[in-house]
Coordinates of C-alpha atoms and ligand atoms in Angstrom, one line a residue:
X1 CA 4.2 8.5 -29.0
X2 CA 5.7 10.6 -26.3
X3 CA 9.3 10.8 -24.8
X4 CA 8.7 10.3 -20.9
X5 CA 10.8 9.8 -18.1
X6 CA 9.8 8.3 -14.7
X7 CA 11.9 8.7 -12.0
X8 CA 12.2 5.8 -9.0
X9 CA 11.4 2.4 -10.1
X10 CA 9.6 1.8 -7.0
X11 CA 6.1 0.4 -7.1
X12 CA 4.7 3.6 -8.0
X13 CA 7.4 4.4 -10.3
X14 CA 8.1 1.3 -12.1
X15 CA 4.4 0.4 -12.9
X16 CA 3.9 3.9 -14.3
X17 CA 6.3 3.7 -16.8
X18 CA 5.5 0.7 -18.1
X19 CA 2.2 1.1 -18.4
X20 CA 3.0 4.6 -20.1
X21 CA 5.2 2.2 -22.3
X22 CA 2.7 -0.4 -22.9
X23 CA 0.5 2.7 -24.2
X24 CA 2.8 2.9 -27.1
X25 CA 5.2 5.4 -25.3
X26 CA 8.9 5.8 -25.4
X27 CA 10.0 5.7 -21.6
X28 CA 13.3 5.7 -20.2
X29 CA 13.0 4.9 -16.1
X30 CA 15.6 6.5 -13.7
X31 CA 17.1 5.4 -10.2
X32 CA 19.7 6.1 -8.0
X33 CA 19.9 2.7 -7.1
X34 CA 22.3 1.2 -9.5
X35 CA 22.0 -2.4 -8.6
X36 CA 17.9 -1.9 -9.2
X37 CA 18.7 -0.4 -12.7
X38 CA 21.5 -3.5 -13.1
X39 CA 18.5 -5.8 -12.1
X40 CA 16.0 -4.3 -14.1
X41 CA 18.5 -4.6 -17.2
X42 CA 18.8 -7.8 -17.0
X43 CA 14.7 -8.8 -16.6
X44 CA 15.1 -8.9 -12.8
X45 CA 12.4 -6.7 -11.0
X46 CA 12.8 -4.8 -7.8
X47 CA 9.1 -5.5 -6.5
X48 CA 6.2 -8.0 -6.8
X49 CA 3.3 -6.6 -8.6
X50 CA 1.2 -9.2 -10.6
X51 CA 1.8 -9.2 -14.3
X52 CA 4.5 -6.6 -14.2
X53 CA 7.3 -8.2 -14.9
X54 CA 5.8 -9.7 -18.3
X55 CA 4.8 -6.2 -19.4
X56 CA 8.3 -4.8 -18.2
X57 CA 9.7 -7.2 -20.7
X58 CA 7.5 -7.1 -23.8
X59 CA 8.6 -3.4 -23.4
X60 CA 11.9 -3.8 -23.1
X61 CA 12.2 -6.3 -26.3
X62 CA 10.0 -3.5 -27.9
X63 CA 12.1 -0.9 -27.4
X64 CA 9.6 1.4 -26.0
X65 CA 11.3 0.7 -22.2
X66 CA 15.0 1.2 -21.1
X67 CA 16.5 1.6 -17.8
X68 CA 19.8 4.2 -16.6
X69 CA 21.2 5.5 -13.7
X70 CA 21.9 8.8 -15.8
X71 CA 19.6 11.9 -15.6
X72 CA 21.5 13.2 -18.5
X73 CA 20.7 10.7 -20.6
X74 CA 17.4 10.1 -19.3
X75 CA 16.4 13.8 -20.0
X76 CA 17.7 14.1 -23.3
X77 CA 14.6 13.8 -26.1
X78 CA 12.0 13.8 -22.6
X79 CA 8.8 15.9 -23.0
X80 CA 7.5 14.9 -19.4
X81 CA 9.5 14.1 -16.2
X82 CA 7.8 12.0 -13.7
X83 CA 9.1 11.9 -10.2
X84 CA 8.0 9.3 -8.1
X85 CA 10.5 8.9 -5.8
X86 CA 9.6 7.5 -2.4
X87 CA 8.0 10.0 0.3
X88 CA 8.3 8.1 3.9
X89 CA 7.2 9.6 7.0
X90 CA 10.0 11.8 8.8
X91 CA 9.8 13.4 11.9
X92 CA 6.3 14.4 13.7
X93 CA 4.7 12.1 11.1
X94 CA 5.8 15.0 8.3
X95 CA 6.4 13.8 5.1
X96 CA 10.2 13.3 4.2
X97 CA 10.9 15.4 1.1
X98 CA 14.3 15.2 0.9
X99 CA 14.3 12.1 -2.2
X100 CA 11.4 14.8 -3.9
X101 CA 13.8 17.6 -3.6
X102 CA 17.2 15.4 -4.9
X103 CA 14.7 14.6 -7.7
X104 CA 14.5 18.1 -8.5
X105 CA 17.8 19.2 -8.0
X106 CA 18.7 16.6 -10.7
X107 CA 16.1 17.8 -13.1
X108 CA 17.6 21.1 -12.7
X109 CA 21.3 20.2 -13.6
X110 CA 20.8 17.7 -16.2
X111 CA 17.5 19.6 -18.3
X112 CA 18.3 20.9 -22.1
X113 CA 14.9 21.4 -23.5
X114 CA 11.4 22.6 -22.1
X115 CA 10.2 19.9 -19.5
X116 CA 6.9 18.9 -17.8
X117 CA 7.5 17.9 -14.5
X118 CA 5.3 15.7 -13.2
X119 CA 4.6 14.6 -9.7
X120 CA 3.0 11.3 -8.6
X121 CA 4.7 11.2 -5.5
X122 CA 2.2 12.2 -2.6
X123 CA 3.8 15.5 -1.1
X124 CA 2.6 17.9 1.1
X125 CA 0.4 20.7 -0.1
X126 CA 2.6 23.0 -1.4
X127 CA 5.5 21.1 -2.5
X128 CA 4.7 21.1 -6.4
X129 CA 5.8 25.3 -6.1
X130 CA 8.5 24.6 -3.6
X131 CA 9.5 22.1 -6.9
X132 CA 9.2 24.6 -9.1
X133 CA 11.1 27.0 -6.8
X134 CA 14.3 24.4 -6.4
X135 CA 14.0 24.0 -10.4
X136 CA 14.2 27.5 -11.1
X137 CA 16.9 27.9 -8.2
X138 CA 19.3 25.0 -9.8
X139 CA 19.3 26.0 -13.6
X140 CA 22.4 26.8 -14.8
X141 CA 20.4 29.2 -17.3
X142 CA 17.3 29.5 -17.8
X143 CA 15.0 27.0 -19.5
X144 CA 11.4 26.8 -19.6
X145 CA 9.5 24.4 -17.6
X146 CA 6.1 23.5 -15.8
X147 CA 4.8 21.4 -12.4
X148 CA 2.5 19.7 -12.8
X149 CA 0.8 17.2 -10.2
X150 CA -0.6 14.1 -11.2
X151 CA -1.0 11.8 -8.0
X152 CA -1.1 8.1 -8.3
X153 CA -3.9 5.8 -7.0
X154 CA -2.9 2.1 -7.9
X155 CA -3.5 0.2 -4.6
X156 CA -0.2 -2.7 -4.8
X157 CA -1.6 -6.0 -5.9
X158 CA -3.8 -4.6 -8.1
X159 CA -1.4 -1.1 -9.8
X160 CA -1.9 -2.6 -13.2
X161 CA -5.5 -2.4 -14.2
X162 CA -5.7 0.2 -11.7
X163 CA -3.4 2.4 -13.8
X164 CA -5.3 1.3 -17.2
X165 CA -8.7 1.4 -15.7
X166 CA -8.6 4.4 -13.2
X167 CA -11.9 6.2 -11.8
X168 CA -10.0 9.7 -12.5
X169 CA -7.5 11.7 -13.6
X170 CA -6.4 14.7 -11.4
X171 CA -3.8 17.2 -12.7
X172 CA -3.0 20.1 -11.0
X173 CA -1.3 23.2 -12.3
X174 CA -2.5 26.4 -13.6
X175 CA -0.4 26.2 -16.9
X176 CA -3.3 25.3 -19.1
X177 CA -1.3 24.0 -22.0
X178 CA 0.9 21.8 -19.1
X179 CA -2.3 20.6 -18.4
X180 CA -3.4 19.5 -21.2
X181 CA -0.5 17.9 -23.0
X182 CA 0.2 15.7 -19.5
X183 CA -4.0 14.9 -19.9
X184 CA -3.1 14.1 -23.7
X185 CA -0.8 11.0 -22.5
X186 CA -3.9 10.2 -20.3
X187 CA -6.4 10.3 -22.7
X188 CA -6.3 6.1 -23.8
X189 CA -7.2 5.3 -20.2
X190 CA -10.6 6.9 -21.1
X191 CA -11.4 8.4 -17.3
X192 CA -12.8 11.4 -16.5
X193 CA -10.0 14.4 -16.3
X194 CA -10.2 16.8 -13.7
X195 CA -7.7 20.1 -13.6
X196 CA -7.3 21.9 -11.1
X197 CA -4.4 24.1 -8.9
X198 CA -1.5 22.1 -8.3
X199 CA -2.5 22.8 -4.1
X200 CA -6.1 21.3 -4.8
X201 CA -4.4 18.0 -6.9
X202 CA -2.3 17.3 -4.2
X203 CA -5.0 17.6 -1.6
X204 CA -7.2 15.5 -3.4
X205 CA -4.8 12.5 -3.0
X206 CA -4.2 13.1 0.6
X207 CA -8.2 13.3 0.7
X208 CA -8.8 10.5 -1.1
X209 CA -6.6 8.1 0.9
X210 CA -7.5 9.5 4.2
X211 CA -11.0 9.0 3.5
X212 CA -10.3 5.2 2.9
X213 CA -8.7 5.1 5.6
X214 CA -11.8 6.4 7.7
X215 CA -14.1 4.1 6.4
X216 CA -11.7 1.1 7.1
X217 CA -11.7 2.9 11.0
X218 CA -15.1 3.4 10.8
X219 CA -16.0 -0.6 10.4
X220 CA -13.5 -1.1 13.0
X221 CA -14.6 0.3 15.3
X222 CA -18.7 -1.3 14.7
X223 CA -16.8 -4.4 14.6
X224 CA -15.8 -3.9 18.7
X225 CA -19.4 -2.7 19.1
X226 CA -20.7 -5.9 16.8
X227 CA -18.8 -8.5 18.5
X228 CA -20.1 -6.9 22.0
X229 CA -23.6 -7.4 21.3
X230 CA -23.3 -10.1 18.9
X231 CA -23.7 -8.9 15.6
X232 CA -21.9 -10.0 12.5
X233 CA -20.2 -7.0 11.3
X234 CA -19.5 -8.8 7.8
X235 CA -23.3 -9.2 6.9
X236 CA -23.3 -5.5 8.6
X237 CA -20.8 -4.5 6.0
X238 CA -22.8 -5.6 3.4
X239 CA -25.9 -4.6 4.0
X240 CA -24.6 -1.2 4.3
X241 CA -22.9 -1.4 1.5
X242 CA -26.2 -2.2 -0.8
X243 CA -26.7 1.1 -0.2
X244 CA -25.2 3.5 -2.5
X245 CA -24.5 6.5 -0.9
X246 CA -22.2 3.6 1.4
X247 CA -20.5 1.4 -1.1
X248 CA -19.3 -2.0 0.2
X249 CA -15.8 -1.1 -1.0
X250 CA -13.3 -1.0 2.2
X251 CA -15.6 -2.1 4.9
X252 CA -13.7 -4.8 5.6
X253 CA -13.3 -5.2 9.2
X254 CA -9.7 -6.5 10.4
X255 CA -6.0 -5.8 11.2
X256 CA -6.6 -1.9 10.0
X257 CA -4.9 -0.3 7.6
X258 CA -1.3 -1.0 6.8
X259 CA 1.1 -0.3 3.5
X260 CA 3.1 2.6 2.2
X261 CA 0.1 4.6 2.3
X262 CA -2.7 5.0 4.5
X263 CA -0.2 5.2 7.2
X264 CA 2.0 8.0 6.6
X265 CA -0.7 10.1 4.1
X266 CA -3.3 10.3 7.4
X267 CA -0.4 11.2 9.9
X268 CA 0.9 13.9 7.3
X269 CA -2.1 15.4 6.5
X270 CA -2.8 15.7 10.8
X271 CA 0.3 17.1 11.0
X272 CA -0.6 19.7 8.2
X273 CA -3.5 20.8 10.0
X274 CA -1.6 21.0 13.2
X275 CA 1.2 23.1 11.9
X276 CA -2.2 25.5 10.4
X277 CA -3.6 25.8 14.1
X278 CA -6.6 23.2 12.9
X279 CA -7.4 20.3 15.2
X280 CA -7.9 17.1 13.0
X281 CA -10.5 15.3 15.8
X282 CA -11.4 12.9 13.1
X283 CA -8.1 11.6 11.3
X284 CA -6.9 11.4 15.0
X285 CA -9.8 9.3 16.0
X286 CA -8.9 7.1 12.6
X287 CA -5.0 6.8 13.4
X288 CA -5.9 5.5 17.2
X289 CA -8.7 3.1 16.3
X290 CA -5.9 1.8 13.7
X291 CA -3.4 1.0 16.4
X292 CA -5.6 -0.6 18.8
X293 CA -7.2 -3.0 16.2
X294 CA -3.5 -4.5 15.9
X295 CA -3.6 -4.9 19.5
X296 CA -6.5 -6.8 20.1
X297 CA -5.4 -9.8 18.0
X298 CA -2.6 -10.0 20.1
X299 CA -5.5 -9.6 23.4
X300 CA -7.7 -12.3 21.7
X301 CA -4.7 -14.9 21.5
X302 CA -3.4 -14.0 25.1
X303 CA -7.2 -14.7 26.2
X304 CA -7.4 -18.0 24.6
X305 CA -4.3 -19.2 25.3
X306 CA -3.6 -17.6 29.2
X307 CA -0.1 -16.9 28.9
X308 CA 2.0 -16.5 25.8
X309 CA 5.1 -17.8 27.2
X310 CA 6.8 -20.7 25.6
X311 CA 4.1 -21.2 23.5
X312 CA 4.4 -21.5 19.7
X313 CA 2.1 -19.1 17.4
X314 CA 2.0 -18.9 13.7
X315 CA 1.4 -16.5 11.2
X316 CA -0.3 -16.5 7.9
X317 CA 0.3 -14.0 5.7
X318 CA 3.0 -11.6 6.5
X319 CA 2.7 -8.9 3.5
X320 CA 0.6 -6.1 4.4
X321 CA -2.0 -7.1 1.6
X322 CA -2.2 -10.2 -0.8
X323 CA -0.6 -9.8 -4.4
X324 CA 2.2 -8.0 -3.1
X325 CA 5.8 -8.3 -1.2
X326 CA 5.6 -5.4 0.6
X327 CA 6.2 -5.6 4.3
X328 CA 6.1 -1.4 4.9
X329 CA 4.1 -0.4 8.0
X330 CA 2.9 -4.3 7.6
X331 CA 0.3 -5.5 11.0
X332 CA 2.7 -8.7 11.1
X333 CA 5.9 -7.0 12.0
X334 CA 3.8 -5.8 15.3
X335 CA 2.2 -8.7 16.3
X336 CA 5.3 -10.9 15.9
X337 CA 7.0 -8.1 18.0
X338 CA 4.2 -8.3 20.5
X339 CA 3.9 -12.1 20.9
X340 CA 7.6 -12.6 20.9
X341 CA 7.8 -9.6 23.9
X342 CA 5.2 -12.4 25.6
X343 CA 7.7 -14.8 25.2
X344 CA 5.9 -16.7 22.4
X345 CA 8.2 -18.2 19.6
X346 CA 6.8 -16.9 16.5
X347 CA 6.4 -18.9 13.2
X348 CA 5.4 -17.3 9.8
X349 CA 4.6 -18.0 6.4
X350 CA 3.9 -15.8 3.4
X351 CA 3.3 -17.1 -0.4
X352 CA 5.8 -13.7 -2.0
X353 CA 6.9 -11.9 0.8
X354 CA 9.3 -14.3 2.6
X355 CA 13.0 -12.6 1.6
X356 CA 11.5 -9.0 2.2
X357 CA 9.8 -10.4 5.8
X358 CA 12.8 -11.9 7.1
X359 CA 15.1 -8.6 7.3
X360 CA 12.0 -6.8 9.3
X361 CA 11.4 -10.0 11.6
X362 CA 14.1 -10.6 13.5
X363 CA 13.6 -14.1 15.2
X364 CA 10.3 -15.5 13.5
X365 CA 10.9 -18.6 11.8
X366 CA 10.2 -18.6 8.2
X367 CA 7.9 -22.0 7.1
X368 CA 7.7 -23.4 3.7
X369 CA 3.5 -23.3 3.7
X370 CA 0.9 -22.9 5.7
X371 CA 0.7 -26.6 7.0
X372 CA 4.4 -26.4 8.4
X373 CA 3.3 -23.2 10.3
X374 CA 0.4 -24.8 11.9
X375 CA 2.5 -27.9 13.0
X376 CA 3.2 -27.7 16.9
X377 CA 1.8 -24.5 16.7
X378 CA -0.5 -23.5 20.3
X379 CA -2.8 -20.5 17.5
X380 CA -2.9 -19.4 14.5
X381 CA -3.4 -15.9 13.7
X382 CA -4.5 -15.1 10.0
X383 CA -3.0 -11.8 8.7
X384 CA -3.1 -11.3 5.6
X385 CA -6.1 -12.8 3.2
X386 CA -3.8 -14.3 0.6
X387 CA -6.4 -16.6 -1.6
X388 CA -4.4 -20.0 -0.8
X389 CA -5.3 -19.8 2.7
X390 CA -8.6 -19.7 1.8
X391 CA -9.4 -23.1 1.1
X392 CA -6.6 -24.8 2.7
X393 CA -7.5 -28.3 3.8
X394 CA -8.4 -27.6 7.8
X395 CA -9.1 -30.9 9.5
X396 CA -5.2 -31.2 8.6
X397 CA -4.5 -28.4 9.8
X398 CA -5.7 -28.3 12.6
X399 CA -4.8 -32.5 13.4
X400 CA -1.2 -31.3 13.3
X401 CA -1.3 -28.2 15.9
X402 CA -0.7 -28.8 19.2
X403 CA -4.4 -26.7 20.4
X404 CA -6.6 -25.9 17.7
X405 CA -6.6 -22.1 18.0
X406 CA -7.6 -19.6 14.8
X407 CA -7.5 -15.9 15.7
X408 CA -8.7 -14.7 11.9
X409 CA -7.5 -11.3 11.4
X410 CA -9.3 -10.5 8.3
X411 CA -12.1 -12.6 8.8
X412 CA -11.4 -15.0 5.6
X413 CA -13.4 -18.5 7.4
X414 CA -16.7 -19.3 8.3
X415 CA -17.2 -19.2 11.9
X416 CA -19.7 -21.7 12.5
X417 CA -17.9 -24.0 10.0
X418 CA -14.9 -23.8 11.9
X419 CA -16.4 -24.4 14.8
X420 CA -18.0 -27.5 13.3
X421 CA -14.1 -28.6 12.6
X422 CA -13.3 -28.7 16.0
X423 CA -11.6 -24.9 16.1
X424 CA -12.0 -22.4 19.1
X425 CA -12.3 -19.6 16.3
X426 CA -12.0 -15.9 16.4
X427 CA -12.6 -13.5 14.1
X428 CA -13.1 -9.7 14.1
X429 CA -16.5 -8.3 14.8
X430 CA -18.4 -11.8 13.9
X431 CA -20.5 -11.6 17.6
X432 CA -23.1 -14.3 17.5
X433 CA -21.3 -16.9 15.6
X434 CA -17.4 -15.6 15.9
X435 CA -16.6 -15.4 19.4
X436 CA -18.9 -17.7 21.2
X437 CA -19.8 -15.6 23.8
X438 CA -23.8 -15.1 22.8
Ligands
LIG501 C1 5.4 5.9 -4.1 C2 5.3 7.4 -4.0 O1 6.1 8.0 -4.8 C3 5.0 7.8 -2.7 O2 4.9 9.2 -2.6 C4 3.7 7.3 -2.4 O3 3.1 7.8 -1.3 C5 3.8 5.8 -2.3 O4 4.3 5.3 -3.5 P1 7.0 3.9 -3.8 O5 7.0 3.7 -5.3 O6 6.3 3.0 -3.0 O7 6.6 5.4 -3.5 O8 8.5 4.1 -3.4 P2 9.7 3.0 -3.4 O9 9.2 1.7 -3.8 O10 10.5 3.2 -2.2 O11 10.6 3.5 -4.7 C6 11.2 4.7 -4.7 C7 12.4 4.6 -5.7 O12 12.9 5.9 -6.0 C8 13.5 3.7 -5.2 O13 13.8 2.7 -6.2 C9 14.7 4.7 -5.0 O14 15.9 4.1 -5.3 C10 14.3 5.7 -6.0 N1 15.0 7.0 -5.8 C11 14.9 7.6 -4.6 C12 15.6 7.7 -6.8 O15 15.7 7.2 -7.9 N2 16.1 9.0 -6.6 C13 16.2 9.5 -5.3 O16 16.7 10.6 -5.2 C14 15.5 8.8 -4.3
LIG502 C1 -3.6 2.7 -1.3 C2 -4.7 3.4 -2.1 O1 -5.9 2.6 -2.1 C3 -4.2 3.8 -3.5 O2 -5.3 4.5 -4.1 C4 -2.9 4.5 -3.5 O3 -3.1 5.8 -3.0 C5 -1.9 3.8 -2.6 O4 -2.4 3.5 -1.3 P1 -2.6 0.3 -1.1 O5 -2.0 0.8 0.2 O6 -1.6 -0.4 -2.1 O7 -3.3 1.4 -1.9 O8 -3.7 -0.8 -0.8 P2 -5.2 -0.8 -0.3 O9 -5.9 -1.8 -1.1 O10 -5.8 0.6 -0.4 O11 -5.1 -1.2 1.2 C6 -4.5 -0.4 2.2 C7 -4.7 -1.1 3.6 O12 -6.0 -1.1 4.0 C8 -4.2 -2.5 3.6 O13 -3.5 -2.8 4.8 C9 -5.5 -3.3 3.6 O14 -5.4 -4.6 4.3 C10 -6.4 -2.4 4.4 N1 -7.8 -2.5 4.2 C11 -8.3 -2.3 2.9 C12 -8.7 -2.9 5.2 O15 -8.2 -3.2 6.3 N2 -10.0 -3.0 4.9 C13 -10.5 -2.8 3.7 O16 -11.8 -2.9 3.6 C14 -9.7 -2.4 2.7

């Protein structure tokens, strides 16, 4: 049993320290948000994530997880100090530090005993000794400490048995003993452990998530070439991914990559390797194939339908993945923007994301389920794969719309089935069968 505290009850922050509490931890968890800590008191979570919220409170009622506003109090008997505090893209697509450096200016302040700081939050090479620096800076007096750099890689929707079942550890510092007592807590999770230099940690996770975001580009962009020569870039997908050296995992063809993530983590590490004189051809290539993928859906409805005015399109899905509520850098904020620029009227549905959805789309009207989004509707555009969509009952569906247009962002129907049903049916990259045209 360790003394933790996790700071930011975000999505990385929150499912950290209750999974560090469901480990048999004593955590306390920080924010400077006092209605989420009020919230959070009272059983009320600040996010989706599946099965958090039941862990949060068999923590609670164990007394392995509590909640303050307080750094004081949350530093007290802590051993480790977790910032994950958000890190949002600022200016020139640089990371905004300034949450990261309040963080530390708190630590500094509030600390009585030896700490481990530990950083989850993805920052900029360099920013665990700039930490360390602003630590040092703020003591009052003296008082021993260590950075260490942990980063996080639980994808939202799945953060649970991601954090319980990760592929690695990485910790970077070059305090051995740091090193190994913040690899002690990780030890249950039973994943390899890699040390090295805090610059090499944090690189790793801009890496990592850059190169995810490559191969999610990468299909993209065969998907344009597929659905030109009519190939069916899901069966390419997986025939590639049979091989090993491929994998199948994110070759899935679509909107693009969207989230708190991808989006900001490849334009921050471009704009590192600008600011060092380096020319990032390839994360450049990733960001613009991104952008246009959004686009086309937009193109393949305008095609079908000749003109967007007046006409009515709905949405399915809104968050920018299933299993989650999160609606950051999310593909349906865009398109909704775009349609309604056409002078479409834009309606939308999305099984959790609804309250969060409506502050970031002004104007789309918000259905109760998918059926009263396709009613009157001219298309349908499918953007995010939530499961219920899957086998929704389509001759209804598409009996109540006024044309029976599918634009299927993330290619989640069959298209020669849906043809069958009477649909002009689009997908993403499906050639032969997808887009009629061979
Ligand atoms: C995390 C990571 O930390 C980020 O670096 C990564 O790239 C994505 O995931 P996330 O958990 O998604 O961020 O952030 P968010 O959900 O915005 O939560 C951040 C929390 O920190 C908020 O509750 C906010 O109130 C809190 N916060 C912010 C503090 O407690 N102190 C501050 O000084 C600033
Ligand atoms: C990501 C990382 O995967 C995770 O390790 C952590 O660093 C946080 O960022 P997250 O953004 O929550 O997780 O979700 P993820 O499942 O990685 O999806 C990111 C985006 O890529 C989503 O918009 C998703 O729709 C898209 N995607 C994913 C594809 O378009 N195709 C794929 O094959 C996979």
């Amino acid at each position: 049993m360790k003394n933790i505290c996790v700071i930011g009850v975000g999505y990385v922050g929150l499912v950290t320290g209750t999974c560090f509490a469901d480990l048999g931890n004593r955590v306390m968890a920080l924010d400077i948000n006092e209605e989420r800590i009020a919230n959070l008191k009272q059983g009320l979570l600040p996010i989706y994530e599946p099965g958090l919220e039941e862990m949060v409170k068999r923590n609670v009622a164990a007394g392995r997880l509590s909640f303050t506003t307080h750094y004081a109090e949350a530093l007290a008997e802590a051993e480790f100090a977790f910032i994950a505090v958000g890190t949002p893209e600022g200016v020139d697509g640089e990371a905004d530090l300034q949450y990261v450096r309040a963080a530390a200016e708190s630590i500094a302040a509030h600390m009585t005993a030896p700490l481990i700081i530990v950083n989850k939050s993805t920052v900029p090479v360099g920013t665990g000794d700039w930490v360390a620096d602003i630590v040092r800076a703020k003591q009052a007096a003296p008082i021993a400490f260590s950075v260490v750099s942990c980063p996080e890689f639980l994808r939202e929707g799945s953060a649970l048995a991601d954090f319980m079942n990760p592929a690695r550890t990485v910790l970077g510092s070059l305090d051995r003993d740091a090193a190994n007592r913040v690899a002690d807590l990780h030890l249950p999770l039973r994943a390899p452990i890699q040390v090295v230099d805090l610059r090499t940690a944090e690189m790793i996770k801009y890496a990592s998530n850059a190169f995810l975001a490559t191969k999610i580009s990468f299909i993209n962009e065969i998907a344009n070439v597929c659905e030109a020569l009519g190939a069916d870039v899901k069966e390419v997908a997986t025939g590639m991914g049979f091989d090993p050296r491929i994998g199948r995992q994110f070759l899935d063809a679509g909107l693009g990559y969207g989230g708190s993530c991808f989006p900001k983590d490849v334009k921050a590490l471009a704009h590192m390797a600008n600011v060092q004189g380096r020319h990032p051809q390839l994360l450049q290539a990733v960001m613009d194939i991104n952008r246009d993928q959004r686009r086309l859906v937009t193109r393949k409805v305008r095609d079908l339908l000749g003109d967007l005015d007046q006409k009515t399109i709905g949405l399915l899905g809104l968050a920018f993945k299933p299993n989650t509520d999160d609606m950051r850098d999310a593909p349906a904020i865009e398109i909704a923007r775009e349609l309604q620029a056409g002078g479409a009227l834009v309606k939308g549905y999305d099984p959790v994301a609804m309250s969060v959805a409506g502050r970031h789309m002004p104007g789309v009207k918000l259905c109760e389920d998918a059926y009263e989004v396709a009613a009157g509707a001219d298309a349908l555009i499918v953007v995010t794969e939530w499961n219920e969509f899957k086998q929704l009952d389509l001759e209804r569906l598409r009996q109540s719309m006024r044309r029976p247009i599918v634009v299927d962002g993330r290619n989640i129907y069959h298209p020669a089935q849906m043809q069958r049903l009477g649909f002009q049916y689009r997908g993403v990259g499906r050639g032969y069968n997808g887009n009629g045209q061979h």
